[in-house]
Tab-separated table of C-alpha atoms in Angstrom:
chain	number	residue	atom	x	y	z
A	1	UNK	CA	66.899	46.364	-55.324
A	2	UNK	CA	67.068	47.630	-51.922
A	3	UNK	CA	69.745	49.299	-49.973
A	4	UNK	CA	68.618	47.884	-47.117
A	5	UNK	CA	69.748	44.699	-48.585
A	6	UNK	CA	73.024	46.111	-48.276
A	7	UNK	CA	73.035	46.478	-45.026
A	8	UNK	CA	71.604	42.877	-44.295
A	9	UNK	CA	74.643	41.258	-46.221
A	10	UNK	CA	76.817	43.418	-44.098
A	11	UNK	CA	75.010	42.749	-41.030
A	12	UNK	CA	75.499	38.722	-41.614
A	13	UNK	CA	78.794	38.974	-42.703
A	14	UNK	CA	79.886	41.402	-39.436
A	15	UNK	CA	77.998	38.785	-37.219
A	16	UNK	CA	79.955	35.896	-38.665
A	17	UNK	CA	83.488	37.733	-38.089
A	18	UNK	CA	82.246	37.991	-34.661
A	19	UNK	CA	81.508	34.812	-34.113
A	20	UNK	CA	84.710	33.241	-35.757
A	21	UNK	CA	86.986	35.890	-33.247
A	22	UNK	CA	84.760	35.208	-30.509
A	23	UNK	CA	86.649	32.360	-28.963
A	24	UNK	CA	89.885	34.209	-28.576
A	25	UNK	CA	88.170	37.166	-26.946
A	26	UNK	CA	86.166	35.566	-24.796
A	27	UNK	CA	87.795	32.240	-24.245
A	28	UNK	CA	85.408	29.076	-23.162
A	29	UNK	CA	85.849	28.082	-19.471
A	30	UNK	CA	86.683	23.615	-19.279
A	31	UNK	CA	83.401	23.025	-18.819
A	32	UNK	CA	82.128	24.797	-21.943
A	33	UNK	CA	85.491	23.435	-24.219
A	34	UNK	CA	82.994	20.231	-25.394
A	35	UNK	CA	80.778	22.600	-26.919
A	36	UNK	CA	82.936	25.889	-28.529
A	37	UNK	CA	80.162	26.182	-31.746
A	38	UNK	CA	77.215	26.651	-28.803
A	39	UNK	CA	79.423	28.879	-26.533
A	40	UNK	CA	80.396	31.401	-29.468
A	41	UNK	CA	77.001	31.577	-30.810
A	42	UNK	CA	75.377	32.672	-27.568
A	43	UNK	CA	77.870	35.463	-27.173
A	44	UNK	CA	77.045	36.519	-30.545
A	45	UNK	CA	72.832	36.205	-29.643
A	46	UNK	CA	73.905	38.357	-27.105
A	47	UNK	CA	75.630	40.932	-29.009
A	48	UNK	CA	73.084	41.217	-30.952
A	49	UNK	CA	70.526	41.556	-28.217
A	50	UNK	CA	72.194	44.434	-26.590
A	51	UNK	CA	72.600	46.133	-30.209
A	52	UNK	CA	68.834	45.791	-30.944
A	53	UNK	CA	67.054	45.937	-27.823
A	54	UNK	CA	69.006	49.214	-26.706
A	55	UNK	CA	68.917	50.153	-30.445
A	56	UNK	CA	64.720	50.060	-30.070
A	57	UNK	CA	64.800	51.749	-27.154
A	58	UNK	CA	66.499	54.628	-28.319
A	59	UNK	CA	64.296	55.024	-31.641
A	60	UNK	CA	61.477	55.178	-29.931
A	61	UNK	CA	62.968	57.634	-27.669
A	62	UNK	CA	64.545	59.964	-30.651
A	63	UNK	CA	61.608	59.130	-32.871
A	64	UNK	CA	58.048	59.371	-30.715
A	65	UNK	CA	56.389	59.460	-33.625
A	66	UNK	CA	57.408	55.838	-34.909
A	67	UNK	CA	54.946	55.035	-31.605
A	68	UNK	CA	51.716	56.995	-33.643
A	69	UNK	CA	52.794	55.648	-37.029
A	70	UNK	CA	53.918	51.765	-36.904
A	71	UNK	CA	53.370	51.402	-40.587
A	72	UNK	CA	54.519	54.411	-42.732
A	73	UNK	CA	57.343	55.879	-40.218
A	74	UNK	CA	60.762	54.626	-41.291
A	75	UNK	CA	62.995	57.019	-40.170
A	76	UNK	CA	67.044	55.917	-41.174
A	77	UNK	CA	68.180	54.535	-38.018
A	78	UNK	CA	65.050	52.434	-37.193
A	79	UNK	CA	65.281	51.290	-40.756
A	80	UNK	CA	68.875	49.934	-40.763
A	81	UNK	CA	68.608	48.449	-37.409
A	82	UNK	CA	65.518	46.009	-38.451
A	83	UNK	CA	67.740	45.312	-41.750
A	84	UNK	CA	71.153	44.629	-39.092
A	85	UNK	CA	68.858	42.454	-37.247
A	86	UNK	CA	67.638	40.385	-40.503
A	87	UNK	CA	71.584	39.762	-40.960
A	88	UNK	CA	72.002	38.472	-37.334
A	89	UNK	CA	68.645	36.311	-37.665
A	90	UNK	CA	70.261	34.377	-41.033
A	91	UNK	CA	73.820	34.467	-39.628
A	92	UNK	CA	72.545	32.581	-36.287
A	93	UNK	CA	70.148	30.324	-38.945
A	94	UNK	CA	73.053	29.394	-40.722
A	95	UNK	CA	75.061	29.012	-37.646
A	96	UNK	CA	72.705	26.154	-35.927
A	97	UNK	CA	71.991	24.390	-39.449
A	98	UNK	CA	75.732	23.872	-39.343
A	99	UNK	CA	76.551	22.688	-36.030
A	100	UNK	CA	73.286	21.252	-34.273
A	101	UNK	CA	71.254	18.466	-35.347
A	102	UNK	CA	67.828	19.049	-36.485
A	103	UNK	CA	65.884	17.965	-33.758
A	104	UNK	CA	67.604	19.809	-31.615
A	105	UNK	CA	67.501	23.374	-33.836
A	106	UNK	CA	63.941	23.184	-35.192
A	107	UNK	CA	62.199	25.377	-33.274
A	108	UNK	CA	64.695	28.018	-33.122
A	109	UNK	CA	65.121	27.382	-37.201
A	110	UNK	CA	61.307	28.027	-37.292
A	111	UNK	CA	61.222	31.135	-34.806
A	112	UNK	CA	63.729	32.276	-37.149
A	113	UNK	CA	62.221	31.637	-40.557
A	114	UNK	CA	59.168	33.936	-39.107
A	115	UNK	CA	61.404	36.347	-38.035
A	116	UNK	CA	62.964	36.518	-41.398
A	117	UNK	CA	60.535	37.029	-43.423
A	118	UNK	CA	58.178	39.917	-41.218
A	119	UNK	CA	61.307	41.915	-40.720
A	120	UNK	CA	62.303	41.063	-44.461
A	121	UNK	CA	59.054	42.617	-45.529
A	122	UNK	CA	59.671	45.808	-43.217
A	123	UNK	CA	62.962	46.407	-44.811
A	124	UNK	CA	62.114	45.603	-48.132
A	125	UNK	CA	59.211	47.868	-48.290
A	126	UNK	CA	60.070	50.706	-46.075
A	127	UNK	CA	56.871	50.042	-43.992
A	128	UNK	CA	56.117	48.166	-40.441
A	129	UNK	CA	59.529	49.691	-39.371
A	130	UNK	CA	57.849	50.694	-35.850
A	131	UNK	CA	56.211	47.462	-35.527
A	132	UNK	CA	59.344	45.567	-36.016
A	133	UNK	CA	60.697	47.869	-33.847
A	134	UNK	CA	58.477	47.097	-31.024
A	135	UNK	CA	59.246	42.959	-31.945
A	136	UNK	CA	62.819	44.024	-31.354
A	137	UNK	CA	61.948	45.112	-27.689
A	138	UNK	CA	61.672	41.812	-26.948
A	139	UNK	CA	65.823	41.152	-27.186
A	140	UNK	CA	66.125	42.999	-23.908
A	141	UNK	CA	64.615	40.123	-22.349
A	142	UNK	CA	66.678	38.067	-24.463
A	143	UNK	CA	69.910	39.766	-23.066
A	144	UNK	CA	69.132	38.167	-19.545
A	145	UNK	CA	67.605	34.844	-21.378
A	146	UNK	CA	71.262	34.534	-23.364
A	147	UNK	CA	73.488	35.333	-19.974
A	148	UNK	CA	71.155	32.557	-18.415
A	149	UNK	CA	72.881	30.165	-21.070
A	150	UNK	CA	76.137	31.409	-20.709
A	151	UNK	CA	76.141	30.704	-16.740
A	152	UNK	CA	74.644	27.581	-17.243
A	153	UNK	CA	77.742	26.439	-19.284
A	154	UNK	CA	80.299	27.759	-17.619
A	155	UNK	CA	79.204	25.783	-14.553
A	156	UNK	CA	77.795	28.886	-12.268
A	157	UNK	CA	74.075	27.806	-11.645
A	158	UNK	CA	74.743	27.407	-7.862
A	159	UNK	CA	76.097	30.940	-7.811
A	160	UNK	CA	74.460	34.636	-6.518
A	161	UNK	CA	74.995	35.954	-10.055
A	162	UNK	CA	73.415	33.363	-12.064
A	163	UNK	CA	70.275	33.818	-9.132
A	164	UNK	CA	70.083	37.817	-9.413
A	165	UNK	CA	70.112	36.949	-13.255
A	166	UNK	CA	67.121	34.342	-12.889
A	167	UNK	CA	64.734	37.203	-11.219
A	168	UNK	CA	65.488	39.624	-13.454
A	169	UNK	CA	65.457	37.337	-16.859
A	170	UNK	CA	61.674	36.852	-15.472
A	171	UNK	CA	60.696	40.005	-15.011
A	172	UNK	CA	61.601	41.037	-17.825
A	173	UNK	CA	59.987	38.051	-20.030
A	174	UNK	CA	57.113	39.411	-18.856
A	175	UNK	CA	57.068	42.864	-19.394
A	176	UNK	CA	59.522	42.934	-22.580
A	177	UNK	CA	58.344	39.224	-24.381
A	178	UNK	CA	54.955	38.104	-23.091
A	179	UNK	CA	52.976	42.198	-22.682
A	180	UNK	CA	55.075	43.161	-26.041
A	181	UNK	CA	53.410	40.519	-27.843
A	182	UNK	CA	50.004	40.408	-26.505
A	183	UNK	CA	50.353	44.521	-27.584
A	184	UNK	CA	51.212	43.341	-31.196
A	185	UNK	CA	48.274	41.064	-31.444
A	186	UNK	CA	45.801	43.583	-29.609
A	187	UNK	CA	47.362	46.401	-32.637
A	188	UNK	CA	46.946	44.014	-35.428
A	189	UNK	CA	42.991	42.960	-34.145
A	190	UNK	CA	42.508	46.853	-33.919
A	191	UNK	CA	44.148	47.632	-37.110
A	192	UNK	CA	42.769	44.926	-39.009
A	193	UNK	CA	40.817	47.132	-41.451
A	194	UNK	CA	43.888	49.188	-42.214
A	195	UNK	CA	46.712	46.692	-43.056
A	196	UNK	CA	46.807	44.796	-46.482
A	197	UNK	CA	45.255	41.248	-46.382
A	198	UNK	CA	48.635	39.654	-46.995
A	199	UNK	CA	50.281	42.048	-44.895
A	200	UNK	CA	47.851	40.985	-41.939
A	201	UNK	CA	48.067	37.381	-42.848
A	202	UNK	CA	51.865	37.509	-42.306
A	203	UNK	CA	51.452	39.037	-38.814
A	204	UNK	CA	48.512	37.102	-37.774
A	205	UNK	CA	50.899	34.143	-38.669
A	206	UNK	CA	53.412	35.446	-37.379
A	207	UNK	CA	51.655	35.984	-33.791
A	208	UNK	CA	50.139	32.743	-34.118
A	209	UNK	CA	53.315	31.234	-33.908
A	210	UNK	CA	55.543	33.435	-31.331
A	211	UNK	CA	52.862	33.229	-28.649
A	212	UNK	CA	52.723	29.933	-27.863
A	213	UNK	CA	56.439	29.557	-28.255
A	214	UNK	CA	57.152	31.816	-25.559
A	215	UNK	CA	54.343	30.987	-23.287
A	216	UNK	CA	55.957	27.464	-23.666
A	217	UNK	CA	59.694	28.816	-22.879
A	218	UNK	CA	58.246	30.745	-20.050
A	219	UNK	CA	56.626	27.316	-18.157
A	220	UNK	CA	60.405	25.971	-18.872
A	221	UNK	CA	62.039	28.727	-17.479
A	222	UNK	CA	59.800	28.519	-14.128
A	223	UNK	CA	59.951	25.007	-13.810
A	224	UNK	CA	63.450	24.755	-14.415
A	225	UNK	CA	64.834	27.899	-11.989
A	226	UNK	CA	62.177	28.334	-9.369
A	227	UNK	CA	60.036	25.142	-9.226
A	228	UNK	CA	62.910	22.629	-9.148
């Protein structure tokens, strides 16, 4: 048994009072009213991404030496944040299994299931805290990704804001999503010889599968708010 499991359970179960109170404190505009599951669960993505993207930012910053120890640093904090964000991760996968068909969930249900189980490991065994901690740089992106959404629903795609938002949801793919994970893969090649088999199995995986995912999200986002 695990404390960390702890605060997982109390993670999901914060994420889904949030979500169920979401509605009345941040009430769907009409054009958003067909869809109140979709519009409370991307204010709770984005809760969460301001939570763990700032949260990684400032262990790094009161914890430099996570950055020289990825595997065997695990200070508190760092810890509890990876386990908050394994709560959000099944809280959102229960969420879309729910309320959205199959075929329209799958990939996120899959990009989920890795997610899971890597940061699972991390929080089970008290090790790969700073390398989850670097994965979890990528939700600043995600902030800007999950506004994107929210525009887009409440009808404001024509609008300066949801522009402004476009440029910077693109810079920062890049430098938060798409050079964070090519860094992961480059530390995993490097540190092949130093990480378990299994353990380097699951990340290999685990890259395997994110790349392509968000090279393929990144070609959607251009085409669909600078190439149309």
């Amino acid at each position: 048994f695990s404390p960390g499991l702890l605060v997982v359970a109390g993670s999901f179960a914060a994420f889904r009072l949030l979500n169920r109170g979401l509605e009345r404190l941040v009430p769907p505009p009409p054009s958003a009213r067909r869809n109140r599951w979709k519009w409370r669960n991307i204010w709770t993505s984005l809760a969460h991404s301001v939570l763990s993207g700032g949260g990684a930012l400032a262990g790094f910053y009161l914890h430099p030496e996570l950055s020289e120890d990825l595997v065997g640093t695990h200070p508190p904090g760092a810890h509890s944040l990876v386990a908050v964000s394994v709560g959000y991760f099944l809280e959102d996968f229960v969420d879309m299994l729910c309320n959205q068909k199959l075929h329209q969930s799958w990939e996120l249900l899959f990009h989920h299931s890795v997610v899971i189980v890597c940061f699972g490991i991390a929080v089970l065994l008290h090790q790969y805290v700073g390398f989850a901690l670097v994965a979890l740089l990528v939700e600043i992106n995600s902030i800007f990704l999950h506004l994107r959404q929210i525009l887009l629903m409440a009808n404001l795609v024509h609008t300066t804001c949801y522009r402004l938002n476009s440029i910077i949801n693109l810079g920062t793919y890049v430098v938060f999503r798409i050079a964070t994970l090519a860094w992961m893969t480059r530390w995993l090649f490097l540190n092949r010889e130093n990480v378990p088999p299994a353990m380097y199995a699951v990340g290999t995986v685990g890259m395997a599968i994110m790349t392509p995912m968000n090279i393929i999200l990144f070609y959607r986002l251009l085409r669909s708010d600078f190439f149309k």
